[in-house]
Every structure is written in structure tokens, then in C-alpha cells.
Amino acid sequence: MGLDYALVHLKFTIPLASVLSIAARPLLSRLDLARIAFIITVAVTATIPWDSYLIRTGVWTYPEDAVVGFSVYQIPAEELFFFFIQTYITALLYIICNKPVLHAQYLTTPETRPAWIKRGQLLGQLILASLTIGGGYLVAQNGDGTYMGLILAWACPFALITWTMTGDMILAMPWTSTLAPIMLPTMFLWYVDELSLRSGVWSIETGTKLGSTLFGSLELEEAVFFLVTNTLIVFGIAAFDKAVAVCDVFPQLFPEPADSLPISSLLRARVTPTSAYDVKRIEGLREAVTRLQKKSRSFYLASSVFPGRLRIDLTLLYSYCRLADDLVDNASSPAEALKWVSRLREFLNLRYSEAEPAVVRDYIRSHFDESAWSALELLPTRALSSEPLYSLLAGFETDLEFKTTRSWPIHDEPDLELYASRVASTIGELCLDLVFEHTGHRDNKDLLFAAAKEMGIALQYVNIARDIAVDAQISRVYLPTTWLNEEGLSPEAVLLRPYGEPIERMRRRLLGKAFHKYRESRRPMELLPREARGPMTVAVESYMEIGRVLSEGKFRSEGKATVPAWRRLGVVWKTLRSG
């Protein structure tokens, strides 16, 4: 009995798996655990017969003094564990890399699929089919290419099936979500395997291998083996994720959300023809995600840890709010901005009067540009209270007072708080509407809505404190005029010079009030439904981190604080871990 193979695990695979487990643990959902269990079950089940055949036919050998001696179908226990640990490592890395990704936006149909994706999927099918045939040929020759042939003839058919089902989505996804979780563990295992082959922990028998190495003692066949098995793992989870995406983005077809693990629904989603897809919904979701990525990195990052269907509705809500804000802010004149506010109000009137969908659609398409259609049509008003949406428009009207009146609208602290409640507390209330809708919980509702209002004000105070110089460029001063008078300043003076010690004192004063409201409303967040508690806390903490950066006086550029990516990720990880 030997421990050489066991030591490979103790030195390399187990430490890496442990590090990834610690890093991923706060991010893992019930659905993620199902992903891991699914792919491990498939991988181990598919690999045991193949590996057993290699050992029984003498392609693979293990020195007796390198393994403990326990085996299943002649496969050493350490090798069985390798099937598990490799799949676990790659699956965890895939999940970490894909947390920011909303897979539903990458669903396509033959009609909407870009030509390059069609060509790429066809090319992949031809390559995998050719490799399958080539592998069979090498096996039939029973010569030096036997081991390579066995790898290709075993792995490529599985890869061809999953690629045919999911290749369009895989090609559309970012390379960081697909290529990275394939290549990073592959290169690590190449290194581990090279050391093991060099030290004789296992070996490929002469006469069944090509005799070429990728580097050092790493046989070409072994390099191909780890590449194709990690590819199979990623393709397999991607196929699972495509079913999840279809299930979550089309609630009218699949009433149960994917995170409740409705097995029959997921199986149906996997085989649902693309002709049943609501293409407009997918395109609208894609536009919404693009808005979120461009306009709010903090919320985009936080949204990645919400359950799928709730995440989709939050994204659609944000898309509408961002669109409405942009229509007003980017208007060429105050009159045009007021026109947009009026049109948005009429849009809400129609949606909440239960007008026929065709009437609402006709109004949208006759009064708004095409770029706005999806954000308006997909606003999930079925789950949203109307009052916060109307209050948001009142907040926009306050913004317009900077250009349409001679007086400054934020005269004192009550004006500031009212404005913040209209443009930010409303968002918190709307988010809670969606949380209660998707989780089914109603406990502590009044307390949570009150806390959401206060937290919204806190977040808007941070936003105002950050953007003093930016707002001055568009002739807006949200600092109360009474504060300015105390510092011997006027709003006009701030427009001319939005920096200096008096401005910094008022910035710190505003941040102090923001953090006071944050602390007062932070504890009630622990009463949120479990499914949303962590993600909602991440959203708040990610934004409050901007306030902390401002308080430190760091990372400021042209009057606007930014939070480095590593720090934002740290906030997400620490928040979820503590929760």
C-alpha cells in the first residue's frame, strides 16, 4: 500500500477545492448546490465505465506502491476521488465566474441569432463530429493512438450533444464565463499531472500512446483529457443553466421559479422549442441589463446574488427608472423634459387603469422612441404599487425647478428629505414590492417599508454628497440653501466653485446624516425574507461603500468618488458571509 496518489490530492486538489469553497460559500444558493450535484453525478457516472475499461485493458497502470489498494471496478479510490474533486473544482469556478451573468439575456432563436453564432455553432458541431469519428478510427487501429482515440470517442459525443443544445448560448456569453472556468483548472491539472507522471504515480503504457508531450513529462493525451473533461463540465452546467434561464424568463410558461427546483419544469424548459420564446421579452431584458451595467455598477454587482426571477424583475424595474431619469435629464429644454414627465404619467395612468394591453402598447409606440419601448412595456406593474412610481415623477419635477424657476428648490433640510424620499425611497419601496411578490412573505411589512424609506434617503444623501461637482455642471445644487448661508455661500457660488473647504464641510455633514439614517434602518433589514435578505443587504452596503470612500477622501476624480472593483467585491463577499 502506498500514499503517493493520495498525497497528490492532499498537496494539490484538496487545498484548491478548499480555497474555492471558502471563496464561493457566501455566494452559493440552493440552485447552485443543485448545479454542483447534477454535474458531479453525471461526470462520475459517465467516467467510471470508461476509466475502468482503460485500466482493465492495460492502457492505464498504477504502481502498487503508489495507491492505497482499495478499488471499484479496478479503479483506485484515489482515481474515483479525482473524478469528484476535478468536477467540483471546475463547477465551483464556473459558478463564481457566472454570478454576474444573467443567462436569460443570451437566449436566442434561429431568427434572432447573429450569423457569427450560427456559423460558430455549426463549426463546433463539425469539429466535434469529426473528432468523434477520428477517435473511433484510432481505437480501431489498436496502435499508438489508442489512448487518444479512447479519449475522443468517449468525450466528443457528450460534447457534441451539449454543444448542439447549448452552443448558441455558450458563444453569446462572455469568455470569462466559459473559457476561463475551462482553461484555469485545465492548466492547474496539467501542472499536477506533469508532476505525477514524472514521479511515476501513474503511467500510460507504451504502445497505446503517441509519445508526444505538451511540456516536460505531460503526455499529449493527458493534456487533451483534462481539456476535454473540463470542457464537458462547463458545457454540462451551461446546458443546465439554459433550462434555468428559460424557466425564469417565461413565467407564463413555467409558473414555478427555477430556484424552487421544479424538476419537471426544468426538463420541459430544456426541450421547449425556441418558437415558444417571447423574443421581445428577451431583447428587452438584454437592453435592461445593458442599462444596468452602464449606469450603476454597484446595483449591477448586487443584483447578481438575487434569485433568478426576482433578479429579472428588479432589472426591469431599474431599466424603467433609469430610462425615465434619462428622458428628463437629457431633454434639450425644460419644456421637453416636462413633456416627458407628462407622457410617463399618462403611461402609468393607462397601466394602472387596467387598459387593454394593445391600448398601452399603442400609446408607448406613438409617444416614445423605439429605444424606450421595452423598458416601458416590461415594467412589472402587476407587482408594483403605483404611488412610488408617481412620486418618482414628482422628484423629476423638482429637478426641473432648477431650470424653470428663479428660486432654488432645496431651501432647507425638509426640502432635501422630501426630494430624497421621492427619487430614492420610492425605489426602495418598489424593490420591497417585488421581494414580497416573489417570496410570498408578508411578515413585518409595515416596519420594512418604513425602513426602506429611511434607507432610500440615506442612499440618496450619499449620491448627492458624491455628485456635488457633477450636479453643478448641470446647474443644480442639492445642498440646502440654509446650509450654504451658514457657510457664507449661495447656490450661484457653488455653481462657480463646487469645491473647497466649505463644500467639504457640508459634504461631511450630509454624509453624517446619511450614515445616521443608514444605522437606524439597517437593523430592520434582518427581518427581510431569507431569499432576499443577503442580496438586499449587498445592494445597500455596495452603495454605502461609496459614502465610506468619500469619508476617507480617497479615490476621488473630478469630484466623483469611485470604489475600486476589488473593494466592491470584498463588500459583497463580507456582507453575504456575515449574513
XYZ file of C-alpha atoms in Angstrom:
579
model
C 0.000 0.000 0.000
C 1.288 3.473 -0.935
C 0.207 7.047 -0.433
C 1.737 8.747 -3.493
C -1.603 9.267 -5.260
C -3.309 10.281 -2.022
C -0.583 12.853 -1.445
C -1.342 14.392 -4.837
C -4.799 15.166 -3.532
C -3.539 16.373 -0.165
C -0.980 18.692 -1.759
C -2.902 19.987 -4.753
C -6.563 19.246 -5.399
C -7.947 19.388 -1.845
C -6.252 22.722 -0.967
C -7.532 24.308 -4.185
C -11.034 22.934 -3.620
C -10.942 24.267 -0.055
C -9.912 27.765 -1.140
C -12.636 27.865 -3.793
C -15.195 26.565 -1.300
C -14.364 29.322 1.176
C -14.497 31.958 -1.567
C -17.753 30.672 -3.054
C -19.643 29.729 0.105
C -21.302 33.131 0.693
C -22.399 33.206 -2.948
C -23.866 29.717 -3.186
C -27.618 29.296 -3.416
C -29.748 26.186 -3.266
C -29.811 26.232 -7.041
C -26.001 26.383 -7.172
C -25.775 23.304 -4.959
C -28.140 21.571 -7.363
C -25.856 22.561 -10.257
C -22.863 21.022 -8.496
C -24.707 17.838 -7.515
C -26.068 17.445 -11.043
C -22.742 17.769 -12.838
C -20.824 15.607 -10.331
C -23.419 12.852 -10.685
C -23.236 12.990 -14.476
C -19.433 13.197 -14.569
C -18.733 10.358 -12.147
C -21.387 8.108 -13.701
C -20.051 8.692 -17.216
C -16.363 8.328 -16.308
C -16.360 5.133 -14.213
C -17.078 2.679 -17.095
C -14.576 4.413 -19.381
C -11.767 4.581 -16.842
C -12.395 1.002 -15.733
C -12.007 -0.123 -19.341
C -8.668 1.723 -19.664
C -7.301 0.002 -16.586
C -8.606 -3.465 -17.477
C -7.130 -3.253 -20.987
C -3.763 -2.051 -19.738
C -3.832 1.482 -21.163
C -3.544 2.947 -17.660
C -1.458 1.458 -14.870
C -0.818 2.395 -11.234
C 2.206 1.073 -9.347
C 1.068 -0.941 -6.330
C 3.231 1.162 -4.040
C 1.549 4.393 -5.250
C -2.076 3.674 -4.247
C -3.798 2.556 -1.070
C -5.191 -0.555 -2.732
C -8.961 -0.083 -2.388
C -10.680 -0.020 -5.781
C -14.064 -0.099 -7.520
C -14.188 -1.874 -10.884
C -10.376 -1.892 -10.638
C -10.343 1.932 -10.345
C -8.243 3.018 -7.347
C -10.066 5.003 -4.668
C -7.806 7.973 -5.336
C -8.835 7.965 -9.011
C -12.515 7.843 -8.086
C -11.923 10.823 -5.823
C -10.199 12.594 -8.733
C -13.420 12.339 -10.778
C -15.256 14.031 -7.935
C -12.720 16.688 -6.989
C -11.951 17.810 -10.557
C -15.644 18.223 -11.318
C -16.196 20.040 -8.024
C -13.329 22.480 -8.643
C -14.394 23.318 -12.198
C -18.071 23.593 -11.245
C -17.287 25.989 -8.377
C -15.114 28.141 -10.608
C -17.859 28.213 -13.238
C -20.416 29.338 -10.642
C -18.119 32.087 -9.337
C -17.389 33.334 -12.871
C -21.074 33.275 -13.805
C -22.533 35.027 -10.760
C -22.629 38.423 -12.518
C -24.199 36.890 -15.634
C -27.948 36.892 -16.267
C -28.148 33.949 -18.631
C -31.665 34.706 -19.866
C -30.350 37.643 -21.914
C -28.302 35.213 -24.022
C -31.258 33.103 -25.158
C -31.772 33.297 -28.912
C -33.932 31.830 -31.645
C -32.849 30.869 -35.169
C -34.407 34.141 -36.387
C -32.636 36.390 -33.861
C -29.346 34.522 -33.666
C -26.402 36.508 -35.112
C -24.794 34.951 -38.162
C -21.446 34.511 -36.399
C -23.118 32.428 -33.668
C -24.823 30.245 -36.278
C -21.501 29.708 -38.027
C -19.699 29.080 -34.747
C -22.217 26.521 -33.577
C -22.135 24.695 -36.910
C -18.337 24.736 -36.947
C -18.261 23.338 -33.425
C -20.636 20.541 -34.426
C -18.478 19.641 -37.428
C -15.290 19.627 -35.349
C -16.779 17.504 -32.579
C -18.339 15.067 -35.043
C -15.005 14.755 -36.866
C -13.132 14.190 -33.606
C -15.637 11.500 -32.636
C -15.070 9.693 -35.926
C -11.317 10.198 -35.680
C -11.318 8.813 -32.168
C -13.181 5.722 -33.302
C -10.665 5.223 -36.085
C -7.708 5.426 -33.703
C -9.323 2.893 -31.369
C -9.955 0.537 -34.269
C -6.269 0.735 -35.264
C -5.308 -0.539 -31.780
C -1.916 1.123 -32.016
C -0.068 4.099 -30.607
C -3.161 6.290 -30.938
C -5.370 4.026 -28.819
C -5.464 6.182 -25.710
C -6.079 9.380 -27.696
C -8.799 7.573 -29.635
C -10.469 6.378 -26.439
C -10.488 9.934 -25.065
C -12.002 11.403 -28.217
C -14.501 8.602 -28.870
C -15.754 8.825 -25.267
C -15.806 12.599 -24.670
C -16.677 14.129 -28.030
C -20.162 12.591 -28.387
C -21.143 14.067 -24.998
C -19.631 17.401 -26.010
C -21.466 17.273 -29.360
C -24.833 16.717 -27.658
C -24.413 19.547 -25.142
C -22.940 21.867 -27.777
C -25.873 21.223 -30.116
C -28.317 22.041 -27.309
C -26.450 24.975 -25.757
C -23.720 26.165 -28.113
C -25.653 29.274 -29.135
C -25.824 30.477 -25.526
C -22.228 29.474 -24.780
C -20.967 31.514 -27.736
C -23.042 34.547 -26.740
C -21.840 34.533 -23.124
C -18.695 36.443 -22.038
C -15.462 34.471 -22.343
C -14.910 34.981 -18.634
C -17.971 32.816 -18.031
C -16.978 29.968 -20.339
C -13.351 29.907 -21.409
C -11.965 30.947 -18.007
C -13.569 28.095 -15.999
C -12.330 25.655 -18.657
C -8.750 26.816 -19.003
C -7.841 27.803 -15.437
C -8.455 24.362 -13.869
C -7.092 22.696 -17.007
C -3.740 24.454 -16.688
C -3.621 23.693 -12.974
C -4.294 19.998 -13.608
C -1.720 19.946 -16.405
C 0.843 21.027 -13.846
C -0.310 18.442 -11.270
C -0.384 15.678 -13.878
C 3.076 16.531 -15.175
C 4.491 16.183 -11.659
C 2.651 12.896 -11.134
C 3.782 11.372 -14.434
C 7.338 12.480 -13.753
C 7.328 10.839 -10.311
C 5.608 7.659 -11.536
C 2.370 7.972 -9.555
C 0.624 6.713 -12.710
C 1.685 5.974 -16.261
C 0.399 5.349 -19.791
C 1.573 2.072 -21.248
C 3.899 2.100 -24.243
C 2.175 1.064 -27.444
C -1.065 2.906 -26.633
C 0.244 6.461 -26.656
C 1.606 8.782 -29.329
C 4.749 9.558 -27.364
C 4.408 13.334 -27.640
C 4.410 15.691 -24.689
C 2.936 19.150 -24.243
C 5.724 20.118 -21.854
C 8.033 18.200 -19.526
C 6.564 14.749 -18.834
C 2.994 15.738 -19.638
C 1.784 13.326 -22.302
C -0.277 14.915 -25.080
C -3.136 12.533 -24.323
C -3.252 13.644 -20.708
C -3.304 17.293 -21.728
C -6.222 16.585 -24.078
C -8.006 14.555 -21.384
C -8.091 17.394 -18.874
C -9.045 19.926 -21.537
C -11.987 17.894 -22.820
C -13.237 16.835 -19.377
C -13.273 20.415 -18.104
C -14.999 21.430 -21.325
C -17.621 18.746 -20.708
C -18.176 20.032 -17.173
C -18.683 23.621 -18.324
C -20.886 22.582 -21.249
C -22.955 20.406 -18.917
C -23.613 23.174 -16.379
C -24.307 25.624 -19.209
C -26.959 23.213 -20.513
C -28.465 23.170 -17.014
C -28.331 26.974 -16.885
C -30.106 27.299 -20.216
C -33.040 25.370 -18.773
C -32.958 27.627 -15.691
C -32.927 30.734 -17.898
C -35.907 29.576 -19.969
C -37.827 28.659 -16.819
C -37.189 32.009 -15.122
C -37.648 34.407 -18.013
C -41.010 32.973 -19.130
C -43.204 32.751 -16.005
C -46.298 32.433 -18.170
C -44.957 29.079 -19.415
C -43.380 27.928 -16.145
C -45.243 29.142 -13.039
C -42.645 27.787 -10.610
C -39.285 29.649 -10.468
C -36.125 27.646 -11.099
C -34.739 28.253 -7.605
C -37.567 26.118 -6.197
C -36.063 23.251 -8.240
C -39.187 22.101 -10.096
C -37.562 19.143 -11.867
C -40.376 18.568 -14.346
C -40.455 22.271 -15.293
C -36.688 22.351 -15.800
C -36.871 19.276 -18.016
C -39.672 20.875 -20.048
C -37.712 24.114 -20.261
C -34.752 22.173 -21.612
C -36.801 20.826 -24.538
C -39.069 23.853 -25.084
C -38.800 24.840 -28.765
C -37.436 28.289 -29.483
C -40.671 29.069 -31.326
C -42.294 29.366 -27.881
C -39.828 32.050 -26.744
C -41.093 35.601 -26.242
C -38.382 37.264 -28.276
C -39.418 40.804 -27.305
C -39.058 39.933 -23.630
C -35.543 38.552 -24.164
C -34.487 41.609 -26.184
C -35.983 43.936 -23.586
C -34.163 42.139 -20.799
C -30.921 42.429 -22.737
C -31.436 46.189 -23.090
C -32.245 46.446 -19.381
C -29.045 44.637 -18.392
C -27.030 46.950 -20.631
C -28.547 49.987 -18.893
C -27.757 48.496 -15.509
C -24.134 47.748 -16.446
C -23.561 51.269 -17.774
C -25.429 53.311 -15.205
C -24.997 51.554 -11.857
C -22.058 49.242 -11.234
C -22.994 48.923 -7.568
C -26.548 47.742 -8.220
C -25.428 45.565 -11.126
C -22.983 43.767 -8.856
C -25.553 43.443 -6.072
C -28.215 42.134 -8.459
C -26.082 39.094 -9.248
C -26.924 37.455 -5.914
C -30.714 37.814 -6.157
C -32.756 34.724 -7.082
C -33.304 34.486 -10.829
C -36.904 35.596 -11.292
C -36.646 38.351 -8.671
C -33.402 39.484 -10.294
C -35.123 39.737 -13.665
C -37.963 41.900 -12.327
C -35.552 44.129 -10.381
C -33.523 44.599 -13.551
C -36.654 45.542 -15.497
C -37.692 47.968 -12.738
C -34.277 49.617 -12.759
C -34.375 49.850 -16.542
C -37.635 51.815 -16.385
C -36.374 54.143 -13.631
C -33.134 54.759 -15.496
C -34.982 55.405 -18.753
C -37.360 57.868 -17.074
C -34.453 59.683 -15.436
C -32.537 59.885 -18.714
C -35.557 61.182 -20.652
C -35.835 64.089 -18.229
C -32.124 64.777 -17.729
C -31.218 64.548 -21.412
C -34.090 66.683 -22.659
C -32.982 69.641 -24.766
C -35.138 72.084 -22.809
C -37.255 72.275 -19.639
C -40.373 72.221 -21.805
C -39.298 68.967 -23.425
C -38.453 67.472 -20.027
C -41.914 68.383 -18.700
C -43.381 66.769 -21.795
C -41.620 63.504 -20.928
C -42.839 63.659 -17.339
C -46.374 64.174 -18.610
C -46.100 61.257 -21.005
C -44.687 58.991 -18.317
C -47.549 59.966 -16.006
C -50.088 59.144 -18.706
C -48.322 55.835 -19.314
C -48.747 54.989 -15.610
C -52.380 56.069 -15.752
C -53.011 53.598 -18.535
C -51.109 50.742 -16.892
C -52.871 51.154 -13.563
C -56.311 51.714 -15.082
C -56.082 48.181 -16.459
C -56.360 49.416 -20.004
C -56.141 46.809 -22.721
C -52.500 45.832 -23.471
C -52.986 46.911 -27.063
C -54.026 50.412 -25.923
C -50.947 50.731 -23.679
C -48.695 49.430 -26.429
C -50.122 51.863 -28.984
C -49.621 54.774 -26.583
C -45.999 53.780 -25.932
C -45.176 53.408 -29.589
C -46.780 56.666 -30.617
C -45.286 58.810 -27.832
C -41.824 57.328 -27.166
C -38.791 56.440 -29.267
C -38.221 52.775 -30.062
C -35.271 52.631 -27.653
C -37.730 53.204 -24.780
C -40.390 50.674 -25.758
C -39.079 47.611 -23.963
C -38.371 49.428 -20.684
C -41.965 50.679 -20.589
C -43.666 47.538 -21.839
C -41.788 45.197 -19.478
C -42.195 47.264 -16.291
C -43.637 44.647 -13.862
C -46.549 46.794 -12.666
C -48.507 43.660 -11.645
C -46.345 43.570 -8.510
C -45.633 47.287 -8.023
C -47.559 49.864 -6.040
C -48.484 52.875 -8.138
C -47.802 55.593 -5.545
C -43.971 55.297 -5.536
C -43.884 55.467 -9.328
C -45.904 58.675 -9.353
C -43.761 60.087 -6.527
C -40.671 59.407 -8.615
C -42.098 61.653 -11.322
C -42.669 64.354 -8.702
C -38.969 64.076 -7.859
C -38.103 64.641 -11.509
C -40.263 67.756 -11.461
C -38.203 69.030 -8.531
C -35.078 68.571 -10.667
C -36.716 70.690 -13.368
C -37.349 73.536 -10.950
C -33.633 74.318 -11.159
C -34.253 75.478 -14.736
C -37.864 76.644 -14.704
C -37.985 78.874 -11.594
C -35.863 81.683 -10.198
C -35.744 80.139 -6.711
C -33.671 77.143 -5.611
C -35.984 74.191 -4.767
C -33.864 72.710 -1.934
C -34.248 75.527 0.560
C -33.834 73.613 3.831
C -33.429 70.115 5.271
C -37.143 69.183 4.976
C -36.950 70.026 1.246
C -33.852 67.856 0.939
C -35.500 64.946 2.725
C -38.668 65.244 0.655
C -36.658 65.241 -2.562
C -34.597 62.225 -1.467
C -37.731 60.326 -0.481
C -39.260 60.951 -3.909
C -36.283 59.871 -6.006
C -34.793 57.159 -3.774
C -37.181 55.989 -1.036
C -39.617 55.201 -3.816
C -37.080 52.803 -5.343
C -36.680 51.029 -2.009
C -40.458 50.632 -1.705
C -40.723 49.277 -5.244
C -37.912 46.792 -4.603
C -39.738 45.589 -1.491
C -42.913 45.155 -3.534
C -41.005 42.752 -5.777
C -39.404 40.949 -2.837
C -42.792 40.291 -1.233
C -44.245 39.269 -4.585
C -41.558 36.714 -5.326
C -41.018 35.298 -1.839
C -44.650 35.217 -0.737
C -43.713 36.627 2.690
C -45.708 39.426 4.293
C -44.320 39.493 7.856
C -43.172 42.861 9.267
C -44.267 44.560 6.075
C -45.010 47.991 7.581
C -41.746 48.052 9.530
C -39.740 47.080 6.470
C -41.382 49.705 4.259
C -40.630 52.380 6.867
C -37.006 51.228 6.998
C -36.816 51.193 3.189
C -37.924 54.823 3.073
C -35.226 55.862 5.535
C -32.580 53.778 3.782
C -33.542 55.323 0.457
C -32.964 58.786 1.891
C -29.580 57.660 3.241
C -28.510 56.342 -0.152
C -29.647 59.491 -1.939
C -27.710 61.640 0.527
C -24.609 59.638 -0.391
C -25.411 60.196 -4.056
C -25.767 63.954 -3.556
C -22.562 64.097 -1.485
C -20.705 62.294 -4.274
C -22.049 64.400 -7.150
C -21.759 67.978 -5.876
C -19.376 68.963 -8.681
C -21.174 66.850 -11.289
C -24.533 68.407 -10.407
C -23.021 71.903 -10.522
C -22.115 71.290 -14.159
C -25.836 70.983 -14.964
C -26.749 73.976 -12.781
C -28.094 72.015 -9.832
C -27.260 72.441 -6.146
C -28.926 69.946 -3.824
C -27.197 71.219 -0.690
C -29.842 73.120 1.315
C -29.667 76.864 0.846
C -29.789 77.289 4.637
C -26.571 75.255 4.910
C -24.937 77.381 2.243
C -25.910 80.564 4.072
C -24.274 79.257 7.239
C -21.056 78.861 5.250
C -21.387 82.310 3.680
C -22.159 80.828 0.267
C -25.001 80.968 -2.229
C -26.129 78.341 -4.780
C -24.665 80.531 -7.516
C -21.285 80.455 -5.748
C -21.378 76.649 -5.682
C -22.026 76.542 -9.427
C -18.898 78.613 -9.979
C -16.696 76.754 -7.470
C -18.115 73.376 -6.329
C -15.105 72.508 -4.183
C -13.110 73.887 -1.288
C -13.233 73.503 2.480
C -16.785 74.882 2.968
C -18.050 72.372 0.392
C -16.142 69.571 2.125
C -17.680 70.515 5.481
C -21.174 70.307 4.007
C -20.273 67.038 2.274
C -19.218 65.565 5.628
C -22.361 66.954 7.240
C -24.524 65.289 4.595
C -22.645 62.014 4.920
C -23.108 62.154 8.688
C -26.870 62.371 8.218
C -26.714 59.595 5.621
C -24.901 57.212 7.954
C -27.246 58.095 10.826
C -30.277 57.115 8.739
C -28.396 54.056 7.475
C -27.707 52.845 11.022
C -31.312 53.458 12.064
C -32.734 51.451 9.165
C -30.043 48.770 8.832
C -31.223 46.521 11.679
C -34.786 46.032 10.353
C -33.260 44.592 7.175
C -32.555 41.431 9.185
C -36.332 40.862 9.084
C -36.375 40.579 5.302
C -37.299 37.181 3.829
C -34.283 34.888 3.790
C -34.181 34.704 -0.014
C -33.764 38.464 -0.320
C -32.018 39.425 2.914
C -28.459 38.861 1.720
C -28.890 40.363 -1.751
C -30.755 43.449 -0.455
C -28.063 43.987 2.150
C -25.401 43.683 -0.539
C -27.190 46.342 -2.617
C -27.253 48.730 0.349
C -23.694 48.048 1.513
C -22.319 48.376 -2.016
C -23.756 51.865 -2.269
C -22.845 52.897 1.257
C -19.276 51.925 0.421
C -19.260 54.979 -1.839
C -20.044 57.030 1.244
C -17.191 55.400 3.135
C -14.817 56.197 0.284
C -15.989 59.817 0.340
C -15.477 59.960 4.102
C -11.915 58.740 3.638
C -11.241 61.384 0.982
C -9.835 58.745 -1.375
C -10.355 57.673 -4.976
C -11.852 60.995 -5.965
C -11.654 62.102 -9.572
C -13.246 65.312 -10.835
C -15.367 65.485 -7.704
C -16.809 61.980 -8.055
C -15.803 59.095 -5.812
C -15.318 55.661 -7.274
C -14.975 52.348 -5.484
C -12.287 50.007 -6.856
C -13.556 46.678 -8.185
C -11.641 44.684 -5.562
C -13.283 46.701 -2.809
C -16.795 46.264 -4.259
C -16.253 42.510 -4.496
C -14.956 42.492 -0.929
C -18.127 44.214 0.250
C -20.281 41.587 -1.482
C -18.300 38.694 -0.025
C -18.153 40.066 3.526
C -21.818 41.028 3.533
C -23.026 37.642 2.348
C -20.617 35.814 4.638
C -21.787 37.702 7.716
C -25.410 37.200 6.707
